mmCIF file of C-alpha atoms and ligand atoms in Angstrom:
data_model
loop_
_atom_site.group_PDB
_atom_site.id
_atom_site.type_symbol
_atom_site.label_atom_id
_atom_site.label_comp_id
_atom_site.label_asym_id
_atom_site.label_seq_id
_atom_site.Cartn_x
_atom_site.Cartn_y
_atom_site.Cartn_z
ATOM 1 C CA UNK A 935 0.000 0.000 0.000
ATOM 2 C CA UNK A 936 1.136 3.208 -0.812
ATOM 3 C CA UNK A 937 0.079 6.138 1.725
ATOM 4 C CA UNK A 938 0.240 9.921 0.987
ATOM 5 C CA UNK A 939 -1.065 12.015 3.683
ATOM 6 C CA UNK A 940 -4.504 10.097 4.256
ATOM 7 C CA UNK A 941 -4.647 8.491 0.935
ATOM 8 C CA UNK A 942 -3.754 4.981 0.575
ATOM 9 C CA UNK A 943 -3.067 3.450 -2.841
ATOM 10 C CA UNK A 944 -3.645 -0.399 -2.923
ATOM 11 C CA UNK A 945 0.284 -1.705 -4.699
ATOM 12 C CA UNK A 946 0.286 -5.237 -5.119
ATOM 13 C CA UNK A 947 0.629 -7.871 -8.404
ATOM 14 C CA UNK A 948 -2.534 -8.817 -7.894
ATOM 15 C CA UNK A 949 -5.024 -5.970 -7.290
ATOM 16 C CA UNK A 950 -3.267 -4.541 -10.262
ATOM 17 C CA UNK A 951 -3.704 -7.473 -12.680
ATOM 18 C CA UNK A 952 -7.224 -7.984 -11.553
ATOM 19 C CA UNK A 953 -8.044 -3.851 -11.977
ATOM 20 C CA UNK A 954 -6.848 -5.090 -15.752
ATOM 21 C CA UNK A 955 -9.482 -7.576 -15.600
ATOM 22 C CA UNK A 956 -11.662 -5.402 -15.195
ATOM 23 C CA UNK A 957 -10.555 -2.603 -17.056
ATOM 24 C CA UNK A 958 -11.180 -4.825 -20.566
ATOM 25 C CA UNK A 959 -15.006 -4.079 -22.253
ATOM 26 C CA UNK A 960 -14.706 -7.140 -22.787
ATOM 27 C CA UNK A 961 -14.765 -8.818 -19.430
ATOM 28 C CA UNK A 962 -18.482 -10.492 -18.498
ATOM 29 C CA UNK A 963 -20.262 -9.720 -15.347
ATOM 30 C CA UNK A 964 -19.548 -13.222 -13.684
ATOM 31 C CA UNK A 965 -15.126 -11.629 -13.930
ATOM 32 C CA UNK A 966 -16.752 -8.216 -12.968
ATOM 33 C CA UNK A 967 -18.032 -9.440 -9.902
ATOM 34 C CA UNK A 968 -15.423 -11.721 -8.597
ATOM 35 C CA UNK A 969 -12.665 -8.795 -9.193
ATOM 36 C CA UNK A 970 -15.002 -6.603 -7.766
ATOM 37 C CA UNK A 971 -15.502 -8.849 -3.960
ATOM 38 C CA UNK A 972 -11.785 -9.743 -4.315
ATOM 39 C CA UNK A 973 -10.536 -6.147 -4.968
ATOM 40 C CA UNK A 974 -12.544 -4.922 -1.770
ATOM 41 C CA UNK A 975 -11.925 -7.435 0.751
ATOM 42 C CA UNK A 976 -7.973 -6.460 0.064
ATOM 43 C CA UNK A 977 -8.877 -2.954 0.861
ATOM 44 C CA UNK A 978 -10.916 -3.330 3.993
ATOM 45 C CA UNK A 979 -8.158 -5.316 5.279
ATOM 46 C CA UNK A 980 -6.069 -2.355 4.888
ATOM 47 C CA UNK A 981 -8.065 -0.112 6.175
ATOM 48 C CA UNK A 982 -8.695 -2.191 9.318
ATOM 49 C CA UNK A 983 -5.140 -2.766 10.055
ATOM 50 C CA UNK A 984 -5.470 -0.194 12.927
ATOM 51 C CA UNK A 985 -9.014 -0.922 14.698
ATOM 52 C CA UNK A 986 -8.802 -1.278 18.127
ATOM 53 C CA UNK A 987 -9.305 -4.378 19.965
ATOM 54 C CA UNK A 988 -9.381 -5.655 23.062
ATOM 55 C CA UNK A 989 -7.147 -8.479 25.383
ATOM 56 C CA UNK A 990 -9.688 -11.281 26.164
ATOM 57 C CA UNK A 991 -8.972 -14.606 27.684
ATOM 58 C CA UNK A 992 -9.810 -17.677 25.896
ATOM 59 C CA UNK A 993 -10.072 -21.274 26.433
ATOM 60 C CA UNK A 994 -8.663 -23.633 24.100
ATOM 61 C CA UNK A 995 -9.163 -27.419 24.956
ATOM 62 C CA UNK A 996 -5.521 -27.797 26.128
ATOM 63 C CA UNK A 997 -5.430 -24.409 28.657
ATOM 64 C CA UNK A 998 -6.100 -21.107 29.151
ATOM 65 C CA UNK A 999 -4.507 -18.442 26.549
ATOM 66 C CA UNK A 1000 -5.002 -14.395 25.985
ATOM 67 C CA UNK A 1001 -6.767 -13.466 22.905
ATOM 68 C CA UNK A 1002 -7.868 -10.021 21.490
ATOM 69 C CA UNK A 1003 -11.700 -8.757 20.114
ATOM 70 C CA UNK A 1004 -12.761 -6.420 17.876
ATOM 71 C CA UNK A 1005 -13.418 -3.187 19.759
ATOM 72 C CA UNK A 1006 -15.487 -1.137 18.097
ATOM 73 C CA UNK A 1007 -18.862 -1.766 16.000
ATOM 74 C CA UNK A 1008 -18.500 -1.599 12.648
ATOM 75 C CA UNK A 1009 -20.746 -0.738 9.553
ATOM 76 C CA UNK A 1010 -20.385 -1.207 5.903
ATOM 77 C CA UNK A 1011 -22.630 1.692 3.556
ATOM 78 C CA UNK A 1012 -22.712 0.725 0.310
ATOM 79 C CA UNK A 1013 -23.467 3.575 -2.186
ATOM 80 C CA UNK A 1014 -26.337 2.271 -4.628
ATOM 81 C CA UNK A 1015 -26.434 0.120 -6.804
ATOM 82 C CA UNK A 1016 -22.376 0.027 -7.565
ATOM 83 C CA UNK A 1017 -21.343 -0.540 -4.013
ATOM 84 C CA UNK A 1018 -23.085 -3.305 -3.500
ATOM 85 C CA UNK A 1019 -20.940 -5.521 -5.323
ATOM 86 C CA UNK A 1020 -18.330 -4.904 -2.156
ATOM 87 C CA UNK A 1021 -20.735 -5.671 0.186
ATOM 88 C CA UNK A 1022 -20.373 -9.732 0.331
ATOM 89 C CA UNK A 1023 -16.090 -9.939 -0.028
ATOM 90 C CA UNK A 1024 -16.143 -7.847 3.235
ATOM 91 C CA UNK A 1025 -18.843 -9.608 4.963
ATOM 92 C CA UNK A 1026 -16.679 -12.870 4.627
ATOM 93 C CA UNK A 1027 -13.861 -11.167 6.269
ATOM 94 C CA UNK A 1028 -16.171 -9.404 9.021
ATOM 95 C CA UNK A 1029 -20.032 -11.132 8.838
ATOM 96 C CA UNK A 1030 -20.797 -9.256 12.175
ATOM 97 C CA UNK A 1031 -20.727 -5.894 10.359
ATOM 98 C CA UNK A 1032 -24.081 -4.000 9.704
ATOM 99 C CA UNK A 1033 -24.839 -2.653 6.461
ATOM 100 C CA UNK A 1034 -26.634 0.456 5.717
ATOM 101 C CA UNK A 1035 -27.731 0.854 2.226
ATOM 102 C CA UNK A 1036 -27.827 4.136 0.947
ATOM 103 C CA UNK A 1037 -29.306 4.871 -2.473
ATOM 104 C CA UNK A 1038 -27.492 8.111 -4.303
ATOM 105 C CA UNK A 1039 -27.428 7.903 -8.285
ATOM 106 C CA UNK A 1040 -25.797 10.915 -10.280
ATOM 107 C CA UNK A 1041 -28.020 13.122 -12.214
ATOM 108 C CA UNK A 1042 -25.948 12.884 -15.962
ATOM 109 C CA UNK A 1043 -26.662 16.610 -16.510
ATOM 110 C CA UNK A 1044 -26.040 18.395 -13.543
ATOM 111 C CA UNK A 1045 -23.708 15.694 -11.998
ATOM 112 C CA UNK A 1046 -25.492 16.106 -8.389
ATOM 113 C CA UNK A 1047 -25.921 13.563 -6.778
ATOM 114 C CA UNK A 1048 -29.815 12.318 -5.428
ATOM 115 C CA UNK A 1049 -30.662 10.875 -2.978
ATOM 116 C CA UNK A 1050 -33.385 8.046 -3.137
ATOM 117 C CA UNK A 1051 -32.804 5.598 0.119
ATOM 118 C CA UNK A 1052 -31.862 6.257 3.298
ATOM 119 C CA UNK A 1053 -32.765 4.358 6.523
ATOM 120 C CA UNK A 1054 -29.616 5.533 8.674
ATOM 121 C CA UNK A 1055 -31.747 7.344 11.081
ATOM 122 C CA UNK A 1056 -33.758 4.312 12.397
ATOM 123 C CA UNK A 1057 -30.826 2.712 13.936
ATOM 124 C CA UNK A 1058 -27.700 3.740 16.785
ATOM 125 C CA UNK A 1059 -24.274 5.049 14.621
ATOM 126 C CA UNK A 1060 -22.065 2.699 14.167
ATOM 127 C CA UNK A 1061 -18.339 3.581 15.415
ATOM 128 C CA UNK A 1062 -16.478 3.372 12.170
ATOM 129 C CA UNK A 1063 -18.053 3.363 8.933
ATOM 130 C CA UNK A 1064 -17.179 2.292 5.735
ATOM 131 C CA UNK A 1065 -18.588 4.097 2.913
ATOM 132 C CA UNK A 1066 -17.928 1.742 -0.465
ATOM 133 C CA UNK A 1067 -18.195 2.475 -3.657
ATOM 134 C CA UNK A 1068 -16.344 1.594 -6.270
ATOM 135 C CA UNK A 1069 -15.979 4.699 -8.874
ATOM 136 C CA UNK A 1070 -14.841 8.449 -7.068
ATOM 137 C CA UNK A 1071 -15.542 10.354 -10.249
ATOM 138 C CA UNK A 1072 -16.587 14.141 -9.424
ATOM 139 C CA UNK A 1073 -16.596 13.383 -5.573
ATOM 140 C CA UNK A 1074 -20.295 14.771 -5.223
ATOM 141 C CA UNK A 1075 -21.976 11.036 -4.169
ATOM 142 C CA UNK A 1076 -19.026 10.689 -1.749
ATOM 143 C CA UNK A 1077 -19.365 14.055 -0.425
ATOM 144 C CA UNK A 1078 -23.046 13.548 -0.298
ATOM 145 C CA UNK A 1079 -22.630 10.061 2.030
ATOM 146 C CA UNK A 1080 -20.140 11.311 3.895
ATOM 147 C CA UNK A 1081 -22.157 14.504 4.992
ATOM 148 C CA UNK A 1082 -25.179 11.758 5.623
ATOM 149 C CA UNK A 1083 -22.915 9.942 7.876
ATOM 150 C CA UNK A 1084 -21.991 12.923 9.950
ATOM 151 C CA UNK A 1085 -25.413 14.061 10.384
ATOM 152 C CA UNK A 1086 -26.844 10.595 12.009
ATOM 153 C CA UNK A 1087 -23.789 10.770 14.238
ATOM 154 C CA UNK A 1088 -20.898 8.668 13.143
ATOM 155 C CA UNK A 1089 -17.174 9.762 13.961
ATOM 156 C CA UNK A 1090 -15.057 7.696 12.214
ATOM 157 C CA UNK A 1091 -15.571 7.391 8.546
ATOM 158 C CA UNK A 1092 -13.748 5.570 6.198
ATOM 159 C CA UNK A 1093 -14.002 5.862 2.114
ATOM 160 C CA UNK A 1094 -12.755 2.277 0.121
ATOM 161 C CA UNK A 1095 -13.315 2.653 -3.958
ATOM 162 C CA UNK A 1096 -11.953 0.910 -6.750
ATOM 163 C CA UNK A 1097 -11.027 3.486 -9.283
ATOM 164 C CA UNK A 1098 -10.710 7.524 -8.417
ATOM 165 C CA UNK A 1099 -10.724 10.545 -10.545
ATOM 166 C CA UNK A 1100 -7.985 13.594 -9.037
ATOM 167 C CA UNK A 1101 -10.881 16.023 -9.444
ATOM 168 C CA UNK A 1102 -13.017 13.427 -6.863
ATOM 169 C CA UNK A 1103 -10.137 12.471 -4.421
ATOM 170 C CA UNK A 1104 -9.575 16.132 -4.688
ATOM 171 C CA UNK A 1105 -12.849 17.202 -3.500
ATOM 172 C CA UNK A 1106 -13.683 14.782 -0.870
ATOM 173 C CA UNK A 1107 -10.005 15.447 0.555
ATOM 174 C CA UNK A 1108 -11.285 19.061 0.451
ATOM 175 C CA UNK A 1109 -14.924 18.899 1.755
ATOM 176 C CA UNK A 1110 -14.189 16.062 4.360
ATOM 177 C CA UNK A 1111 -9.920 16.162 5.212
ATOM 178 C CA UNK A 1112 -10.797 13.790 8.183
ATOM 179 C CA UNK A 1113 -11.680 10.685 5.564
ATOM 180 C CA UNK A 1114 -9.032 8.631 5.131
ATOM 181 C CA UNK A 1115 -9.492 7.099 1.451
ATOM 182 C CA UNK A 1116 -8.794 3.705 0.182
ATOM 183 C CA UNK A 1117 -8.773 3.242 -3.342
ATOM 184 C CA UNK A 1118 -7.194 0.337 -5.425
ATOM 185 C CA UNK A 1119 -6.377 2.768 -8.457
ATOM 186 C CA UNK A 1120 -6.209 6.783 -9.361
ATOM 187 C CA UNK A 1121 -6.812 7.031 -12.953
ATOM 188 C CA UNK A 1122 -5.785 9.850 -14.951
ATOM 189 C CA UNK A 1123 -8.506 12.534 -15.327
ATOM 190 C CA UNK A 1124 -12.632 12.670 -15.817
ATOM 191 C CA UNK A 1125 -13.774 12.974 -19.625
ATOM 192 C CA UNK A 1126 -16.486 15.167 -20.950
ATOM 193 C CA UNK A 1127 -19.586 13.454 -19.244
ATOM 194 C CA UNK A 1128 -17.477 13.131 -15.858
ATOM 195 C CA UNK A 1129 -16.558 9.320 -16.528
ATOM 196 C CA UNK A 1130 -13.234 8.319 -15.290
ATOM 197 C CA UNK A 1131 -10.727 7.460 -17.734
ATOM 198 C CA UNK A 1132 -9.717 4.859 -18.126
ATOM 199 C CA UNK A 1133 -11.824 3.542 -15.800
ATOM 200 C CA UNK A 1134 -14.381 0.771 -16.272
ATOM 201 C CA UNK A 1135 -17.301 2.166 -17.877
ATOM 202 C CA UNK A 1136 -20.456 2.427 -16.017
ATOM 203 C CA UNK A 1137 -20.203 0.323 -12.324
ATOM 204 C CA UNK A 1138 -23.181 -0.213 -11.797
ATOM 205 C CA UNK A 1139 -23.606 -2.007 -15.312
ATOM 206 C CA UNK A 1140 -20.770 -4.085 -15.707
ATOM 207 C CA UNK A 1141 -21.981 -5.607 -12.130
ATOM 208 C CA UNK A 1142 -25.340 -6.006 -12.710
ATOM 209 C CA UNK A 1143 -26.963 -5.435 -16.244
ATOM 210 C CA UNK A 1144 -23.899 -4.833 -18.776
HETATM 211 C C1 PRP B 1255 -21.808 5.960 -9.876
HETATM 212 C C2 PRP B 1255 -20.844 5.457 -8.827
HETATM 213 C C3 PRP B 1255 -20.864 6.555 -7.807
HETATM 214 C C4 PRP B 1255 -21.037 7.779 -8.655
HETATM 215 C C5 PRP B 1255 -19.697 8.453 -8.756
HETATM 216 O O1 PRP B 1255 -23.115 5.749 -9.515
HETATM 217 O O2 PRP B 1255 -21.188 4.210 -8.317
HETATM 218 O O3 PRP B 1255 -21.905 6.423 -6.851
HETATM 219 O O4 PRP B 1255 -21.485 7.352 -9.947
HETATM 220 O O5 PRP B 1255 -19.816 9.657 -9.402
HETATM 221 P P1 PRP B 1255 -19.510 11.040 -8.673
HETATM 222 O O6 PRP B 1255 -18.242 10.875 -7.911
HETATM 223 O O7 PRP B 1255 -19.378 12.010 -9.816
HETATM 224 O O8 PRP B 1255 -20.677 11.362 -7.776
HETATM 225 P P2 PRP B 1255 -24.330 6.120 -10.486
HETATM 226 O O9 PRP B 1255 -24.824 7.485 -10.202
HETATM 227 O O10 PRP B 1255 -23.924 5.841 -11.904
HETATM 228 O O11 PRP B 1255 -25.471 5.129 -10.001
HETATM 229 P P3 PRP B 1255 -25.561 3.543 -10.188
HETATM 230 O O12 PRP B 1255 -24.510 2.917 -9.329
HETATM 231 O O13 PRP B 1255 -26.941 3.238 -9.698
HETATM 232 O O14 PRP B 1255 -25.375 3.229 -11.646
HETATM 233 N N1 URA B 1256 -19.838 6.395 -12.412
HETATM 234 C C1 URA B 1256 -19.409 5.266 -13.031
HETATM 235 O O1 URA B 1256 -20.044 4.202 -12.919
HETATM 236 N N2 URA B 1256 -18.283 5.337 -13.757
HETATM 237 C C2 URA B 1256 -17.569 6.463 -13.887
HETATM 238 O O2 URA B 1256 -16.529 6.437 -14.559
HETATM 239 C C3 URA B 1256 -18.033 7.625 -13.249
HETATM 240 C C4 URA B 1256 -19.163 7.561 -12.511
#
């Protein structure tokens, strides 16, 4: 991993060849999906490597030994509908976690993004959560969930994506320094309609309808 100030760059053979996976138009959804659960659960491990835990005492069938827990309740938010392809890699590495859905898509002409589910308020905050999504392209859904996250009450907030535009890493660093942001690649720039190139395409369709 490579860290610069509170952005941390996935750098390993792997996540890069399968970010070339998925890179290629001409990968199907079944290779979408699979890079897509494999690519996350790499970067939630990263950006657990500091949670706090706790000393317990266990008992193994031979004799007593000290142990640690998890200290701290954690939540995953997937950003609709391209973050939920991260949703089941991380659960394997952490199935205690509670997921929030929350439902933002970008409006193509303005590039704001709307919000169309949200059931945060219902429940307690979570300690740390971990907003997921896999494209950072203007920063505006990001910005958007982050600011939703605040408001219910959560203080530590973590952002894990896939690919990132400058201008989005940029503004989220801006609008919300205390993020730390995970991302396994930072493409070049955003083209005309805001799409990040090179990129993937469209997330949410190579996952589910491409
Ligand atoms: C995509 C992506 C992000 C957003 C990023 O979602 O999953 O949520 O765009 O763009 P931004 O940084 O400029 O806000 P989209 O709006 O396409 O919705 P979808 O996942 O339902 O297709
Ligand atoms: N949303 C996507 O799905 N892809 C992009 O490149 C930008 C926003």
């Amino acid at each position: 991993m490579k860290t610069t100030s509170h952005i941390h760059l996935l750098d390993h053979p792997l996540a890069n060849a399968f970010l070339s996976d998925i890179r290629d138009k001409h990968a199907g959804r079944a290779v979408v999906r699979q890079r897509v659960r494999v690519l996350a659960q790499m970067l939630f491990l990263e950006a657990t490597s500091n949670l706090p835990s706790r000393v317990v005492r266990v008992a193994t069938p031979l004799t007593m030994t000290c142990g640690t827990h998890i200290n701290a309740d954690l939540g995953l938010v997937p950003i609709l509908r391209a973050g939920l392809g991260m949703v089941d890699g991380i659960l394997e590495l952490w199935s205690d976690a509670r997921v929030f859905h929350l439902g933002l898509y970008r409006n193509e002409q303005t590039l704001e993004a709307i919000e169309y589910y949200n059931k945060l308020h219902h429940h307690k905050p979570v300690d740390i959560a971990f907003i997921l999504d896999p494209m950072l392209a203007t920063g505006g859904s990001a910005c958007v969930a982050a600011q939703r996250l605040k408001s219910w009450g959560v203080k530590h907030i973590k952002y894990l994506g896939l690919f990132a535009a400058p201008e989005g890493v940029k503004r989220l660093s801006t609008e919300h320094p205390d993020i730390p942001i995970y991302l396994s690649a930072l493409d070049s720039h955003l083209n005309s309609r805001s799409y990040i190139v090179p990129g993937l395409g469209d997330a949410g369709d190579r996952q589910f309808s491409g």
